[in-house]
mmCIF file of C-alpha atoms in Angstrom:
data_model
loop_
_atom_site.group_PDB
_atom_site.id
_atom_site.type_symbol
_atom_site.label_atom_id
_atom_site.label_comp_id
_atom_site.label_asym_id
_atom_site.label_seq_id
_atom_site.Cartn_x
_atom_site.Cartn_y
_atom_site.Cartn_z
ATOM 1 C CA ILE A 236 -77.327 12.276 80.956
ATOM 2 C CA ALA A 237 -76.265 15.744 79.893
ATOM 3 C CA ALA A 238 -78.929 18.409 80.182
ATOM 4 C CA GLY A 239 -80.600 19.354 76.905
ATOM 5 C CA ILE A 240 -80.115 15.997 75.138
ATOM 6 C CA ARG A 241 -83.433 14.808 73.677
ATOM 7 C CA ARG A 242 -82.399 12.340 70.979
ATOM 8 C CA VAL A 243 -79.740 9.615 70.712
ATOM 9 C CA VAL A 244 -78.705 8.272 67.314
ATOM 10 C CA ALA A 245 -76.882 4.929 67.204
ATOM 11 C CA ALA A 246 -75.412 3.093 64.247
ATOM 12 C CA MET A 247 -76.226 -0.459 65.333
ATOM 13 C CA ARG A 248 -77.554 -2.561 68.164
ATOM 14 C CA ASP A 249 -74.901 -4.133 70.410
ATOM 15 C CA PRO A 250 -74.588 -7.821 69.365
ATOM 16 C CA ASN A 251 -73.549 -8.837 72.894
ATOM 17 C CA PRO A 252 -76.463 -11.002 74.134
ATOM 18 C CA LEU A 253 -75.851 -9.713 77.675
ATOM 19 C CA VAL A 254 -76.752 -6.236 76.453
ATOM 20 C CA SER A 255 -79.432 -7.035 73.864
ATOM 21 C CA GLY A 256 -80.733 -3.476 73.534
ATOM 22 C CA ARG A 257 -81.290 -2.896 77.234
ATOM 23 C CA GLY A 258 -79.217 0.285 77.095
ATOM 24 C CA PHE A 259 -81.617 1.687 74.515
ATOM 25 C CA ASP A 260 -84.545 0.738 76.743
ATOM 26 C CA GLN A 261 -83.007 2.640 79.644
ATOM 27 C CA LEU A 262 -82.532 5.709 77.470
ATOM 28 C CA ARG A 263 -86.134 5.552 76.271
ATOM 29 C CA ALA A 264 -87.324 5.113 79.846
ATOM 30 C CA SER A 265 -85.504 8.361 80.643
ATOM 31 C CA GLY A 266 -87.558 10.155 78.027
ATOM 32 C CA LEU A 267 -85.045 10.172 75.181
ATOM 33 C CA GLN A 268 -85.828 9.402 71.581
ATOM 34 C CA VAL A 269 -83.518 6.618 70.317
ATOM 35 C CA GLU A 270 -82.917 6.043 66.622
ATOM 36 C CA VAL A 271 -80.876 3.091 65.358
ATOM 37 C CA GLY A 272 -79.427 2.616 61.896
ATOM 38 C CA LEU A 273 -77.325 5.657 61.010
ATOM 39 C CA LEU A 274 -74.508 4.340 58.768
ATOM 40 C CA GLU A 275 -75.474 0.859 59.940
ATOM 41 C CA ASP A 276 -73.678 -1.051 57.165
ATOM 42 C CA GLU A 277 -70.448 0.869 57.725
ATOM 43 C CA ALA A 278 -70.658 0.361 61.485
ATOM 44 C CA ALA A 279 -71.387 -3.350 61.100
ATOM 45 C CA ARG A 280 -68.332 -3.804 58.878
ATOM 46 C CA LEU A 281 -66.140 -1.826 61.257
ATOM 47 C CA ASN A 282 -67.306 -3.907 64.216
ATOM 48 C CA ARG A 283 -67.545 -7.246 62.448
ATOM 49 C CA ALA A 284 -64.853 -8.961 64.508
ATOM 50 C CA PHE A 285 -66.568 -8.006 67.768
ATOM 51 C CA ALA A 286 -69.959 -9.099 66.427
ATOM 52 C CA ILE A 287 -68.675 -12.514 65.306
ATOM 53 C CA VAL A 288 -67.051 -13.163 68.682
ATOM 54 C CA GLN A 289 -70.322 -12.258 70.423
ATOM 55 C CA THR A 290 -72.666 -14.203 68.140
ATOM 56 C CA GLU A 291 -70.551 -17.194 67.054
ATOM 57 C CA GLY A 292 -67.939 -17.431 69.798
ATOM 58 C CA ARG A 293 -65.023 -17.477 67.346
ATOM 59 C CA PRO A 294 -62.673 -14.911 65.839
ATOM 60 C CA MET A 295 -63.375 -13.150 62.593
ATOM 61 C CA VAL A 296 -61.335 -14.939 59.913
ATOM 62 C CA ILE A 297 -59.626 -12.952 57.161
ATOM 63 C CA ALA A 298 -58.161 -15.186 54.467
ATOM 64 C CA LYS A 299 -55.258 -13.838 52.406
ATOM 65 C CA ALA A 300 -53.666 -15.526 49.427
ATOM 66 C CA ALA A 301 -51.224 -14.504 46.717
ATOM 67 C CA THR A 302 -51.888 -16.163 43.374
ATOM 68 C CA SER A 303 -50.495 -16.229 39.874
ATOM 69 C CA SER A 304 -52.528 -15.010 36.922
ATOM 70 C CA ASP A 305 -53.685 -18.629 36.418
ATOM 71 C CA SER A 306 -54.825 -18.994 40.058
ATOM 72 C CA ARG A 307 -51.869 -20.941 41.424
ATOM 73 C CA ILE A 308 -50.232 -20.161 44.766
ATOM 74 C CA ALA A 309 -47.038 -22.194 44.230
ATOM 75 C CA ALA A 310 -45.210 -23.768 41.311
ATOM 76 C CA ALA A 311 -45.474 -27.237 42.901
ATOM 77 C CA PRO A 312 -46.618 -28.787 46.203
ATOM 78 C CA GLY A 313 -44.158 -27.991 48.994
ATOM 79 C CA LEU A 314 -42.195 -25.525 46.844
ATOM 80 C CA ARG A 315 -41.831 -21.987 48.194
ATOM 81 C CA THR A 316 -42.794 -19.661 45.333
ATOM 82 C CA PRO A 317 -42.514 -15.891 45.925
ATOM 83 C CA LEU A 318 -45.064 -14.130 43.743
ATOM 84 C CA THR A 319 -45.799 -10.630 44.984
ATOM 85 C CA SER A 320 -43.994 -7.320 44.594
ATOM 86 C CA SER A 321 -42.424 -5.172 47.294
ATOM 87 C CA GLU A 322 -45.453 -2.867 47.168
ATOM 88 C CA ALA A 323 -47.846 -5.745 47.902
ATOM 89 C CA ASN A 324 -45.510 -7.106 50.563
ATOM 90 C CA ARG A 325 -45.589 -3.789 52.411
ATOM 91 C CA ARG A 326 -49.390 -3.851 52.295
ATOM 92 C CA THR A 327 -49.291 -7.365 53.763
ATOM 93 C CA GLN A 328 -47.288 -6.060 56.717
ATOM 94 C CA ARG A 329 -49.921 -3.396 57.383
ATOM 95 C CA LEU A 330 -52.637 -6.031 57.239
ATOM 96 C CA ARG A 331 -50.735 -8.202 59.711
ATOM 97 C CA ALA A 332 -50.383 -5.237 62.047
ATOM 98 C CA SER A 333 -54.161 -4.781 62.106
ATOM 99 C CA VAL A 334 -55.127 -8.242 63.437
ATOM 100 C CA ASP A 335 -54.680 -10.154 66.675
ATOM 101 C CA ALA A 336 -53.150 -13.297 65.198
ATOM 102 C CA ILE A 337 -51.827 -14.935 62.034
ATOM 103 C CA GLY A 338 -52.682 -18.541 61.242
ATOM 104 C CA ILE A 339 -51.076 -21.056 58.895
ATOM 105 C CA GLY A 340 -51.290 -24.779 58.320
ATOM 106 C CA SER A 341 -48.501 -27.215 59.058
ATOM 107 C CA GLY A 342 -47.911 -27.714 55.327
ATOM 108 C CA THR A 343 -47.083 -24.028 54.886
ATOM 109 C CA LEU A 344 -44.825 -24.152 57.928
ATOM 110 C CA LEU A 345 -42.876 -27.100 56.524
ATOM 111 C CA ALA A 346 -42.645 -25.635 53.004
ATOM 112 C CA ASP A 347 -41.816 -22.009 53.848
ATOM 113 C CA ASP A 348 -40.502 -22.045 57.439
ATOM 114 C CA PRO A 349 -41.884 -18.498 57.935
ATOM 115 C CA VAL A 350 -41.466 -16.254 60.983
ATOM 116 C CA LEU A 351 -44.832 -14.449 60.541
ATOM 117 C CA THR A 352 -43.674 -11.237 62.178
ATOM 118 C CA VAL A 353 -44.759 -7.673 61.423
ATOM 119 C CA ARG A 354 -42.062 -5.666 59.676
ATOM 120 C CA GLU A 355 -41.722 -2.099 58.400
ATOM 121 C CA CYS A 356 -44.684 -0.823 60.420
ATOM 122 C CA TYR A 357 -45.648 -0.259 64.049
ATOM 123 C CA ARG A 358 -47.734 -2.715 66.036
ATOM 124 C CA PRO A 359 -48.866 -1.732 69.556
ATOM 125 C CA ARG A 360 -48.886 -5.233 71.046
ATOM 126 C CA PRO A 361 -47.362 -8.681 70.396
ATOM 127 C CA LEU A 362 -48.752 -10.667 67.467
ATOM 128 C CA ILE A 363 -49.959 -14.199 68.165
ATOM 129 C CA ARG A 364 -48.865 -16.815 65.608
ATOM 130 C CA VAL A 365 -51.037 -19.926 65.264
ATOM 131 C CA VAL A 366 -50.094 -23.184 63.517
ATOM 132 C CA PHE A 367 -53.006 -25.528 62.768
ATOM 133 C CA ASP A 368 -51.239 -28.859 63.082
ATOM 134 C CA ARG A 369 -53.502 -31.813 63.848
ATOM 135 C CA ARG A 370 -50.667 -34.318 63.263
ATOM 136 C CA LEU A 371 -48.061 -32.332 65.225
ATOM 137 C CA ARG A 372 -45.603 -32.061 62.337
ATOM 138 C CA THR A 373 -44.068 -28.776 63.529
ATOM 139 C CA PRO A 374 -40.305 -29.249 63.982
ATOM 140 C CA PRO A 375 -38.824 -27.893 67.238
ATOM 141 C CA GLY A 376 -36.241 -26.062 65.103
ATOM 142 C CA ALA A 377 -38.832 -24.032 63.165
ATOM 143 C CA ARG A 378 -37.766 -20.401 62.702
ATOM 144 C CA LEU A 379 -41.118 -19.335 64.114
ATOM 145 C CA LEU A 380 -39.960 -20.429 67.566
ATOM 146 C CA SER A 381 -36.893 -18.191 67.401
ATOM 147 C CA THR A 382 -39.100 -15.071 67.354
ATOM 148 C CA LEU A 383 -41.049 -15.414 70.603
ATOM 149 C CA SER A 384 -40.058 -11.865 71.523
ATOM 150 C CA ALA A 385 -42.428 -10.754 68.752
ATOM 151 C CA GLY A 386 -45.338 -12.694 70.215
ATOM 152 C CA PRO A 387 -46.480 -16.137 71.392
ATOM 153 C CA VAL A 388 -46.726 -19.194 69.170
ATOM 154 C CA ILE A 389 -49.779 -21.441 69.576
ATOM 155 C CA ILE A 390 -49.827 -24.887 67.987
ATOM 156 C CA MET A 391 -53.394 -26.151 67.590
ATOM 157 C CA THR A 392 -53.076 -29.918 67.635
ATOM 158 C CA THR A 393 -54.926 -32.895 69.099
ATOM 159 C CA ALA A 394 -54.542 -35.104 72.160
ATOM 160 C CA GLU A 395 -54.005 -38.074 69.853
ATOM 161 C CA ALA A 396 -51.052 -36.360 68.154
ATOM 162 C CA THR A 397 -49.319 -35.394 71.397
ATOM 163 C CA ALA A 398 -49.865 -38.908 72.778
ATOM 164 C CA ARG A 399 -48.246 -40.423 69.686
ATOM 165 C CA GLN A 400 -45.318 -37.994 69.781
ATOM 166 C CA PRO A 401 -44.649 -37.074 73.417
ATOM 167 C CA ASP A 402 -40.972 -36.289 72.792
ATOM 168 C CA ARG A 403 -41.777 -33.813 70.030
ATOM 169 C CA ALA A 404 -44.492 -32.231 72.151
ATOM 170 C CA ASP A 405 -42.050 -31.804 75.050
ATOM 171 C CA LYS A 406 -39.381 -30.279 72.788
ATOM 172 C CA LEU A 407 -41.867 -27.825 71.299
ATOM 173 C CA ARG A 408 -42.928 -26.727 74.784
ATOM 174 C CA GLN A 409 -39.278 -26.377 75.783
ATOM 175 C CA GLN A 410 -38.805 -24.099 72.776
ATOM 176 C CA GLY A 411 -41.607 -21.894 74.091
ATOM 177 C CA ALA A 412 -44.570 -23.024 72.029
ATOM 178 C CA THR A 413 -48.026 -23.261 73.591
ATOM 179 C CA LEU A 414 -49.610 -26.569 72.590
ATOM 180 C CA VAL A 415 -53.403 -26.616 72.595
ATOM 181 C CA GLU A 416 -55.125 -29.964 72.243
ATOM 182 C CA GLY A 417 -58.252 -29.169 70.304
ATOM 183 C CA SER A 418 -60.850 -31.313 68.591
ATOM 184 C CA GLY A 419 -59.192 -31.140 65.187
ATOM 185 C CA THR A 420 -62.359 -29.526 63.836
ATOM 186 C CA LEU A 421 -61.560 -26.063 62.517
ATOM 187 C CA ARG A 422 -64.652 -24.254 63.771
ATOM 188 C CA ASP A 423 -64.205 -25.687 67.285
ATOM 189 C CA ASP A 424 -60.484 -24.929 67.333
ATOM 190 C CA LEU A 425 -61.157 -21.333 66.286
ATOM 191 C CA ARG A 426 -63.425 -20.909 69.298
ATOM 192 C CA VAL A 427 -60.541 -21.914 71.565
ATOM 193 C CA LEU A 428 -58.526 -18.954 70.273
ATOM 194 C CA VAL A 429 -60.993 -16.495 71.794
ATOM 195 C CA ARG A 430 -59.574 -17.506 75.201
ATOM 196 C CA PHE A 431 -56.263 -16.043 74.020
ATOM 197 C CA ASP A 432 -57.934 -12.690 73.165
ATOM 198 C CA VAL A 433 -57.931 -13.417 69.422
ATOM 199 C CA CYS A 434 -60.842 -11.528 67.864
ATOM 200 C CA ALA A 435 -59.408 -11.183 64.341
ATOM 201 C CA LEU A 436 -57.343 -13.940 62.727
ATOM 202 C CA LEU A 437 -55.461 -13.504 59.448
ATOM 203 C CA LEU A 438 -55.350 -16.893 57.740
ATOM 204 C CA GLU A 439 -52.350 -16.820 55.423
ATOM 205 C CA GLY A 440 -52.408 -20.372 54.121
ATOM 206 C CA GLY A 441 -51.809 -22.706 52.638
ATOM 207 C CA ALA A 442 -54.264 -23.976 50.087
ATOM 208 C CA ALA A 443 -55.507 -26.921 52.151
ATOM 209 C CA LEU A 444 -56.200 -24.765 55.220
ATOM 210 C CA HIS A 445 -57.926 -22.110 53.119
ATOM 211 C CA ALA A 446 -60.083 -24.795 51.490
ATOM 212 C CA ALA A 447 -60.976 -26.307 54.864
ATOM 213 C CA ALA A 448 -61.879 -22.890 56.274
ATOM 214 C CA TRP A 449 -64.056 -22.070 53.271
ATOM 215 C CA GLN A 450 -65.843 -25.413 53.432
ATOM 216 C CA ALA A 451 -66.365 -24.955 57.187
ATOM 217 C CA GLY A 452 -68.007 -21.593 56.504
ATOM 218 C CA VAL A 453 -65.679 -19.590 58.742
ATOM 219 C CA ILE A 454 -64.059 -17.173 56.278
ATOM 220 C CA ASP A 455 -65.527 -13.698 56.746
ATOM 221 C CA ARG A 456 -63.254 -11.530 54.606
ATOM 222 C CA LEU A 457 -61.003 -12.307 51.676
ATOM 223 C CA HIS A 458 -57.851 -10.622 50.357
ATOM 224 C CA VAL A 459 -56.435 -11.947 47.082
ATOM 225 C CA ILE A 460 -53.272 -10.587 45.496
ATOM 226 C CA VAL A 461 -52.901 -11.498 41.822
ATOM 227 C CA ALA A 462 -49.404 -11.351 40.339
ATOM 228 C CA PRO A 463 -48.884 -11.067 36.543
ATOM 229 C CA THR A 464 -47.120 -14.434 36.419
ATOM 230 C CA ALA A 465 -48.414 -17.808 35.186
ATOM 231 C CA LEU A 466 -47.283 -20.980 36.965
ATOM 232 C CA GLY A 467 -48.930 -23.621 34.786
ATOM 233 C CA ASP A 468 -51.035 -26.703 35.392
ATOM 234 C CA GLY A 469 -48.498 -28.250 37.782
ATOM 235 C CA GLY A 470 -48.958 -25.448 40.292
ATOM 236 C CA VAL A 471 -50.921 -25.614 43.551
ATOM 237 C CA ARG A 472 -54.404 -24.266 42.932
ATOM 238 C CA PHE A 473 -55.890 -21.352 44.859
ATOM 239 C CA PHE A 474 -58.026 -22.696 47.754
ATOM 240 C CA ASP A 475 -56.936 -26.179 46.664
ATOM 241 C CA GLY A 476 -59.336 -25.944 43.729
ATOM 242 C CA VAL A 477 -62.437 -25.378 45.886
ATOM 243 C CA GLU A 478 -64.861 -23.083 44.094
ATOM 244 C CA VAL A 479 -65.471 -19.668 45.641
ATOM 245 C CA PRO A 480 -68.742 -18.403 44.102
ATOM 246 C CA MET A 481 -68.786 -14.697 43.313
ATOM 247 C CA SER A 482 -72.382 -14.635 44.563
ATOM 248 C CA GLN A 483 -71.056 -15.064 48.105
ATOM 249 C CA LEU A 484 -68.645 -12.135 47.893
ATOM 250 C CA ILE A 485 -69.310 -8.448 48.440
ATOM 251 C CA PRO A 486 -66.520 -6.593 46.603
ATOM 252 C CA VAL A 487 -64.889 -3.893 48.695
ATOM 253 C CA ALA A 488 -61.906 -2.652 46.699
ATOM 254 C CA VAL A 489 -59.459 -3.444 43.920
ATOM 255 C CA GLU A 490 -56.087 -1.703 44.130
ATOM 256 C CA GLN A 491 -53.057 -1.756 41.878
ATOM 257 C CA LEU A 492 -49.865 -2.236 43.883
ATOM 258 C CA GLY A 493 -46.889 -2.168 41.556
ATOM 259 C CA PRO A 494 -47.502 -4.970 39.051
ATOM 260 C CA ASP A 495 -49.974 -6.753 41.343
ATOM 261 C CA ARG A 496 -53.717 -6.370 41.866
ATOM 262 C CA TRP A 497 -54.941 -6.477 45.472
ATOM 263 C CA MET A 498 -58.620 -7.425 45.746
ATOM 264 C CA GLU A 499 -60.667 -7.291 48.942
ATOM 265 C CA ALA A 500 -64.163 -8.687 49.502
ATOM 266 C CA ASP A 501 -66.471 -9.533 52.373
ATOM 267 C CA VAL A 502 -68.110 -12.949 52.507
ATOM 268 C CA HIS A 503 -71.842 -13.369 53.020
ATOM 269 C CA GLY A 504 -74.385 -16.158 52.759
ATOM 270 C CA HIS A 505 -71.746 -18.652 53.851
ATOM 271 C CA ARG A 506 -72.617 -20.242 57.180
#
C-alpha cells in the first residue's frame, strides 16, 4: 500500500462470492478507512454482465428488436421484413461489437438465413453466434456456417434432437458448428454458454425466443427500434404478444436515428 494513503473509496462490493468483501476487510485491518457506494448505480450498470455471471451463473441477456409503429416485427410469420434505416443498422453493428455473442432462434434462422457478423466497425475478438434450436432444424447449408472465420457457431439443441437426426447433426459438425446438447430449458442453456466465455449475449430474435426469454425472467436489458411503418394485424407481434410492463423497465435513453426511434431500458423486478 502506497505511503500516505488513509482512505479508499470504492463504487461497489465485488459480487464474486469468493471475494465477498474480504479485500475491504484486509484494507481496514491495515488501518485504512474504506467507503463503499461512490457512483454505485453507475458502477453496477457498467459491471452488470460480470455481476450476473457471478450471482446467477449465466450471461447478461440484452434483447434487441426492431418493430413497426404498430408493434409488429414482420409482415407475416416466416417472412423477412426489413424495417430499420441505415442509421439504426449502423448502431446495431456497434451494439453487436460490444457483446460476446449473438443469439437467435431457429425460426429466425430459417426465415432470414442471417450471418450475424459485425460490419462497419472494429471488434477486437471473434464474435460467437448461438442458435437456440431444440428440434435441430438448422440446415447444414445455412449462411451462418460460411462465416466461421468471423467466430464460432454454437447450436444449442437437445440429446433427443441429435438422436432423432444423427445425419443432420454429423453434417452440421462437418460444417464446423459446435453442437451443445442442453436441457432445452432456456435458463439452463444460458448457463452452459458461460463455459464458452460468454458474459454478455445479444438476443436478436425472433418473437418466440424473445417471449420465452422474457417469461423465463432472463432479459436484463432491452433495445427496441421503432420504425415509422405500420404492418397491420397480420404481422408478427413484438415479443409474440407477451406483455412487457413498463413498471419493470428503467428507461435509459431514447434516440432518434434517421426516421427511427431507438429506445434503451434496463429490466428490474423480473426474476
